[in-house]
């Protein structure tokens, strides 16, 4: 009987569980294939987590260099692994990172997908066939001196560091856009409100400057997180004891990683603690949630200030970006701020996911880092994109409704608060009631009753006094 024909379209790989048939052209191997079968969950692959894959490429390249320096990897293997890892960093192999973002095993499927892609690409670089692991092995060579438990959290921190810097940059641009509007609106008086009721005068510029300062404060908090993300456990291997890795390897791998990425990573002092503790992910999640919720509040204000135009506040005009209704002609909705609101809602939910996953870890490892990383990367990326769109398609085009604001200030009784140091609370309150009853102007009532000298009244009602930019008049 003749031997069965070999199908060139497929190759067979074997692990401790048995054999598996793979597409011959696939850079991934049997571990990845099993993960594809086990975790068809979200339909979103790790290949779409660009910064995470970039970070893994850097880690594998740094490990290859450190292993070669320690005499643990022949130079020809190290060079091939480094070249393949660089291609991973350069996004040349993203389509081959096919496992689902949500997976059991604390990220083992992700680490093995990376190991197998780099191994098979390195074999190709050496002129050998994919799957010829006797020559260059995903575990024995690409993963030498490593474990999922030190590579995955290290890659996660690197990815979050890069994404957080990008978010801070975008937040700063949005802050600058609000500051530009604050300067443009600095001369425009309006009524400030508390509990949605008229309170005291302010300028529209003060309102927008407060938005800008809020963003600046949140950006400062996010920048403070970067140093926490630079503490990594690379070289800790399984649980932090460093088994299968030497201390000299760990120092060299971390040094190489800092050089390759430009991120000033350092080795954690207690590797057991660093391997089991996911507190930094909760810290990042909490600060990102805070920034998202505060930006959402700003968007609530923009929607309210632009409401109407006839039956609402109508103090500002948001740029119209699309028709707002399929039934009401001419209606335009604040769709960009509404989009930001929804991003914030999603980020708040993601923070709950991170919190629950952090709490659910046991003993020396948290098995739920993949869902934490997925939630965090998505939150940061969505908030950055939302900030960009809010800036470009909304804030930069906001206009003030100066005629309406001027008319409202002329009619407003909110200036009475400036008179209370001069007249007292009770008399000031009676003047408000009389003005409401008669429709008279507050300043006219004060003048008619000769309650203040004209110069006193003028100083009290001066815009600089009303808005807090000048000295308050002393009692007369």
XYZ file of C-alpha atoms in Angstrom:
476
model
C 0.000 0.000 0.000
C 1.392 3.407 -0.933
C 1.846 6.126 1.684
C -0.899 8.762 1.871
C -0.236 11.865 -0.178
C 1.055 14.904 1.718
C -1.192 17.951 1.356
C 1.092 20.988 0.886
C -1.683 23.296 2.099
C -1.465 21.965 5.636
C 1.104 21.098 8.258
C 0.766 19.093 11.459
C 2.089 20.174 14.849
C 2.091 18.229 18.102
C 1.923 19.238 21.748
C 1.292 17.406 25.030
C -2.403 17.095 24.183
C -1.874 15.534 20.774
C -1.596 16.636 17.142
C -3.331 19.380 15.233
C -3.534 20.315 11.560
C -2.682 23.917 10.652
C -2.615 25.933 7.428
C 0.884 25.521 6.038
C 1.239 29.265 5.495
C 0.234 30.184 9.046
C 2.857 31.869 11.192
C 0.976 30.834 14.315
C 1.177 27.275 15.660
C -0.686 24.654 17.623
C -1.123 26.646 20.843
C -2.727 29.478 18.920
C -4.920 27.046 17.004
C -6.226 25.578 20.237
C -6.945 29.084 21.552
C -8.885 29.864 18.363
C -11.074 26.863 19.055
C -11.421 27.556 22.785
C -12.080 31.305 22.849
C -14.332 32.499 20.006
C -15.692 35.166 22.370
C -15.555 38.812 21.301
C -14.600 38.477 17.653
C -11.836 41.030 18.285
C -8.293 39.761 17.973
C -5.171 40.752 19.854
C -3.766 41.830 16.488
C -6.000 44.890 16.716
C -4.368 45.857 20.024
C -1.489 47.513 18.209
C 0.393 48.848 21.194
C 0.161 45.546 23.068
C 1.605 43.657 20.095
C 4.299 46.330 19.687
C 5.199 45.878 23.354
C 5.385 42.104 23.015
C 7.688 42.483 20.013
C 9.973 44.706 22.068
C 9.980 42.237 24.975
C 10.894 39.281 22.757
C 13.649 41.282 21.108
C 15.026 42.428 24.469
C 14.872 38.849 25.789
C 16.742 37.501 22.757
C 19.519 40.034 23.268
C 19.742 39.290 26.983
C 19.731 35.537 26.417
C 22.498 35.838 23.854
C 24.530 38.006 26.239
C 24.163 35.304 28.903
C 25.261 32.594 26.484
C 21.789 31.028 26.531
C 20.987 31.572 22.856
C 23.260 31.105 19.828
C 23.922 34.264 17.858
C 22.224 33.028 14.668
C 19.000 32.289 16.563
C 19.147 35.573 18.435
C 19.565 37.548 15.181
C 16.626 35.787 13.534
C 14.397 36.280 16.575
C 15.384 39.943 16.816
C 14.557 40.554 13.155
C 11.193 38.832 13.459
C 10.433 40.696 16.691
C 11.278 43.992 15.017
C 8.783 43.159 12.274
C 6.220 42.595 15.017
C 7.024 46.006 16.455
C 6.701 47.522 12.980
C 3.148 46.138 12.537
C 4.220 43.914 9.657
C 2.675 40.757 11.134
C -0.454 42.016 12.907
C -2.807 39.849 10.841
C -1.198 36.733 12.310
C -2.112 37.605 15.901
C -5.471 35.925 15.745
C -6.467 34.824 19.241
C -9.405 36.534 20.897
C -8.723 39.354 23.328
C -10.792 37.567 25.974
C -9.162 34.287 26.960
C -8.500 32.024 29.909
C -4.980 31.324 31.080
C -3.814 34.752 32.251
C -2.720 35.700 28.739
C -0.897 32.475 27.868
C -2.652 32.313 24.494
C -1.442 35.814 23.675
C 2.130 35.042 24.712
C 2.132 31.782 22.736
C 0.642 33.460 19.667
C 3.557 35.899 19.820
C 6.109 33.131 20.443
C 4.836 31.054 17.513
C 4.615 33.933 15.044
C 8.135 35.084 15.885
C 9.496 31.517 15.798
C 7.986 30.719 12.404
C 9.017 34.054 10.930
C 12.534 33.514 12.323
C 12.618 30.045 10.748
C 11.634 31.653 7.454
C 14.424 34.216 7.847
C 16.861 31.338 8.354
C 15.590 29.673 5.186
C 13.821 26.892 7.070
C 10.242 25.640 6.966
C 7.526 26.888 9.287
C 6.955 24.397 12.064
C 10.548 23.102 12.038
C 10.826 23.663 15.754
C 13.782 21.324 16.158
C 15.819 24.156 14.621
C 14.204 27.090 16.434
C 11.486 26.593 19.034
C 8.718 28.978 20.195
C 9.193 28.019 23.833
C 12.799 26.894 24.178
C 14.187 29.792 22.140
C 11.708 32.666 21.702
C 10.291 32.271 25.223
C 13.612 31.378 26.900
C 13.996 32.856 30.421
C 10.386 34.081 30.254
C 6.859 33.236 31.329
C 3.471 34.583 30.340
C 3.304 35.799 33.924
C 6.130 38.280 33.442
C 5.837 39.080 29.722
C 2.087 39.755 29.655
C 1.935 42.321 32.484
C 5.122 43.950 31.214
C 3.620 44.264 27.733
C 0.386 45.583 29.227
C 2.215 48.309 31.157
C 4.237 49.333 28.120
C 1.112 49.519 25.964
C -0.776 51.513 28.578
C 2.174 53.872 28.980
C 2.216 54.668 25.261
C -1.566 55.041 25.028
C -1.718 57.212 28.148
C 0.913 59.590 26.761
C -1.145 59.883 23.561
C -4.301 60.563 25.587
C -2.527 63.268 27.590
C -1.388 64.915 24.357
C -4.947 64.911 23.032
C -6.278 66.213 26.347
C -3.802 69.079 26.177
C -4.969 70.057 22.692
C -8.583 70.050 23.889
C -7.575 72.143 26.894
C -5.925 74.667 24.564
C -9.071 74.840 22.441
C -11.135 75.707 25.518
C -8.544 78.317 26.555
C -8.762 79.934 23.145
C -12.523 80.196 23.522
C -12.100 81.534 27.068
C -9.931 84.336 25.719
C -12.400 85.097 22.916
C -15.344 85.132 25.337
C -13.590 87.011 28.160
C -15.593 90.230 27.691
C -19.044 88.630 27.517
C -21.107 88.924 30.704
C -23.677 86.276 31.550
C -25.630 84.885 34.479
C -23.973 82.071 36.378
C -26.261 79.393 37.756
C -26.465 76.998 40.693
C -29.102 74.259 40.861
C -30.105 75.500 37.381
C -31.309 78.762 38.968
C -29.867 82.234 38.404
C -27.001 82.866 40.829
C -24.466 85.649 40.199
C -22.871 87.254 37.136
C -19.775 85.851 35.490
C -18.213 85.965 32.040
C -18.571 83.312 29.399
C -14.772 83.342 29.344
C -14.636 82.338 33.008
C -16.950 79.435 32.271
C -14.762 78.167 29.439
C -11.547 78.760 31.367
C -12.927 76.518 34.107
C -13.425 73.804 31.469
C -9.803 74.222 30.392
C -8.457 74.093 33.945
C -10.490 70.951 34.639
C -8.829 69.241 31.681
C -5.387 70.436 32.777
C -5.930 68.988 36.243
C -6.977 65.612 34.851
C -4.006 65.545 32.491
C -1.675 66.156 35.436
C -3.205 63.210 37.286
C -2.771 60.945 34.255
C 0.857 61.985 33.807
C 1.509 60.972 37.409
C 0.569 57.405 36.491
C 3.406 56.987 33.992
C 6.059 56.243 36.604
C 3.862 53.483 38.083
C 3.611 51.846 34.661
C 7.399 51.810 34.343
C 7.848 49.271 37.150
C 7.871 45.846 35.480
C 8.370 42.236 36.534
C 10.249 40.981 33.464
C 12.518 38.171 34.649
C 10.141 37.194 37.446
C 8.990 34.224 35.319
C 6.243 32.096 36.870
C 5.482 33.655 40.272
C 8.294 36.108 40.943
C 11.029 33.797 42.172
C 12.857 34.050 38.839
C 13.016 30.319 38.259
C 14.575 29.519 34.805
C 15.960 33.082 34.595
C 19.150 34.498 36.088
C 19.314 37.850 37.856
C 21.856 39.025 35.286
C 19.399 38.108 32.506
C 16.688 40.139 34.235
C 18.869 43.232 34.521
C 20.002 42.988 30.898
C 16.490 42.297 29.563
C 15.053 45.313 31.377
C 17.939 47.496 30.176
C 17.445 46.352 26.595
C 13.692 46.906 26.837
C 14.162 50.495 27.978
C 16.582 51.090 25.106
C 14.269 49.556 22.509
C 11.095 51.335 23.579
C 12.270 54.650 24.979
C 10.127 53.938 28.040
C 12.239 54.187 31.246
C 11.234 50.797 32.640
C 12.817 49.522 35.835
C 12.655 46.183 37.592
C 10.248 45.927 40.521
C 11.894 45.489 43.907
C 9.643 42.618 44.956
C 8.953 40.422 41.952
C 6.508 38.165 43.787
C 4.417 41.188 44.713
C 4.729 42.676 41.234
C 3.570 39.429 39.623
C 0.471 39.004 41.774
C -0.589 42.628 42.305
C -2.745 44.372 39.706
C -3.299 47.555 41.686
C -1.675 49.709 39.017
C -4.382 48.690 36.560
C -7.076 49.808 39.008
C -5.192 53.062 39.525
C -5.055 53.765 35.803
C -8.685 52.783 35.367
C -9.836 55.062 38.170
C -7.986 58.112 36.887
C -9.140 57.535 33.303
C -12.722 57.148 34.549
C -12.403 60.400 36.481
C -11.189 62.219 33.366
C -13.991 60.720 31.275
C -16.740 61.593 33.764
C -15.505 65.150 34.169
C -15.314 65.604 30.406
C -18.826 64.194 30.170
C -19.994 66.820 32.683
C -18.441 69.525 30.504
C -20.352 68.110 27.549
C -23.549 68.197 29.605
C -22.905 71.915 30.145
C -22.269 72.494 26.441
C -25.530 70.751 25.574
C -27.446 72.787 28.153
C -25.864 76.122 27.222
C -26.685 75.495 23.555
C -30.194 74.167 24.196
C -33.111 75.615 22.291
C -32.535 77.614 20.237
C -35.861 79.288 20.999
C -37.064 77.493 24.125
C -33.724 76.808 25.800
C -30.653 78.612 27.132
C -29.285 79.409 23.662
C -26.204 81.120 25.112
C -23.776 79.445 22.734
C -24.047 77.942 19.277
C -22.400 74.581 18.636
C -21.294 73.989 15.053
C -23.967 72.045 13.142
C -22.420 68.785 11.907
C -25.474 66.846 10.737
C -29.230 67.073 10.440
C -30.813 66.186 13.754
C -34.141 64.656 12.899
C -35.893 62.565 10.312
C -39.222 64.198 11.172
C -38.520 67.729 12.489
C -37.142 69.951 9.693
C -34.197 72.144 10.597
C -33.522 70.498 13.954
C -29.834 70.157 14.826
C -28.708 68.084 17.793
C -25.528 68.304 19.936
C -24.343 64.949 18.612
C -20.636 65.362 19.364
C -21.112 66.049 23.090
C -23.665 63.216 23.156
C -21.031 60.883 21.725
C -18.590 61.903 24.470
C -21.254 61.217 27.104
C -21.668 57.680 25.800
C -17.925 57.070 25.774
C -17.851 58.116 29.424
C -20.665 55.698 30.253
C -18.699 52.871 28.638
C -15.524 53.826 30.495
C -17.386 53.828 33.812
C -18.519 50.275 33.076
C -14.995 49.267 32.088
C -13.725 50.555 35.431
C -16.122 48.176 37.171
C -14.752 45.333 35.038
C -11.172 46.179 36.011
C -12.112 46.428 39.695
C -13.867 43.060 39.739
C -11.045 41.382 37.829
C -8.418 42.803 40.190
C -10.335 41.548 43.225
C -10.803 38.077 41.713
C -7.113 37.194 41.558
C -5.806 34.510 43.876
C -2.437 33.903 45.482
C 0.584 34.468 43.209
C -1.175 35.388 39.956
C -4.239 37.153 38.634
C -5.716 35.090 35.803
C -7.930 37.930 34.609
C -5.402 40.401 33.242
C -6.613 39.943 29.628
C -10.016 41.466 30.382
C -8.371 44.250 32.392
C -6.017 45.085 29.547
C -8.826 44.945 26.999
C -10.970 47.293 29.093
C -8.138 49.717 29.823
C -6.759 49.979 26.295
C -10.251 50.477 24.895
C -11.098 53.128 27.501
C -7.935 55.126 26.871
C -8.227 54.886 23.100
C -11.923 55.800 23.077
C -11.373 58.768 25.376
C -8.525 60.010 23.192
C -10.613 59.733 20.039
C -13.616 61.347 21.720
C -11.416 64.242 22.889
C -10.086 64.759 19.374
C -13.567 64.769 17.834
C -14.920 67.082 20.519
C -12.122 69.540 19.809
C -12.211 69.448 16.027
C -15.947 69.083 15.430
C -17.359 71.065 18.322
C -15.248 73.257 20.618
C -13.210 75.013 17.942
C -16.429 76.099 16.212
C -18.425 77.304 19.245
C -19.850 80.810 18.968
C -21.361 83.020 21.677
C -24.866 84.449 21.366
C -23.766 87.921 22.480
C -27.029 89.834 21.785
C -29.067 87.419 23.888
C -26.531 87.349 26.731
C -26.353 91.145 26.790
C -30.133 91.457 26.907
C -30.400 88.918 29.703
C -27.772 90.715 31.770
C -29.671 93.988 31.378
C -32.790 92.243 32.687
C -31.082 90.104 35.309
C -31.598 90.522 39.040
C -28.536 88.385 39.786
C -26.448 91.545 40.279
C -28.209 92.068 43.604
C -25.611 89.887 45.350
C -23.051 92.610 44.690
C -25.256 95.035 46.628
C -25.658 92.955 49.785
C -22.388 94.170 51.408
C -23.713 97.720 50.948
C -27.441 97.307 51.666
C -27.672 94.128 53.693
C -29.363 90.862 52.801
C -32.939 91.747 53.854
C -33.130 95.048 51.974
C -31.522 93.492 48.916
C -34.071 90.669 48.973
C -36.970 93.141 49.186
C -35.601 95.017 46.174
C -35.532 91.762 44.179
C -39.136 91.028 45.071
C -40.218 94.529 44.105
C -38.330 94.337 40.811
C -39.948 90.974 40.047
C -43.392 92.374 40.880
C -43.090 95.662 39.007
C -40.681 94.705 36.230
C -38.489 97.638 37.164
C -34.707 97.669 36.750
C -32.852 96.930 39.995
C -30.412 99.793 39.580
C -33.319 102.190 38.952
C -34.995 101.126 42.195
C -31.779 101.741 44.151
C -31.422 105.164 42.546
C -35.080 106.113 43.070
C -34.872 105.240 46.771
C -31.503 107.017 47.050
C -30.097 103.963 48.803
C -26.594 104.456 47.377
C -24.560 107.252 45.926
C -24.297 107.017 42.119
C -20.549 106.303 42.343
C -21.117 103.542 44.903
C -23.744 101.937 42.713
C -21.535 102.194 39.626
C -18.611 100.561 41.407
C -20.790 97.765 42.778
C -22.240 96.995 39.362
C -18.969 97.329 37.463
C -18.290 94.146 35.468
C -14.911 93.653 37.162
C -16.640 93.665 40.539
C -19.512 91.469 39.404
C -17.219 88.815 37.975
C -14.602 88.785 40.712
C -11.781 90.357 38.726
C -11.752 93.547 40.797
C -11.953 94.581 44.456
C -15.285 94.392 46.228
C -16.655 97.775 47.302
C -16.560 98.338 51.069
C -19.797 99.184 52.885
C -20.742 102.844 52.470
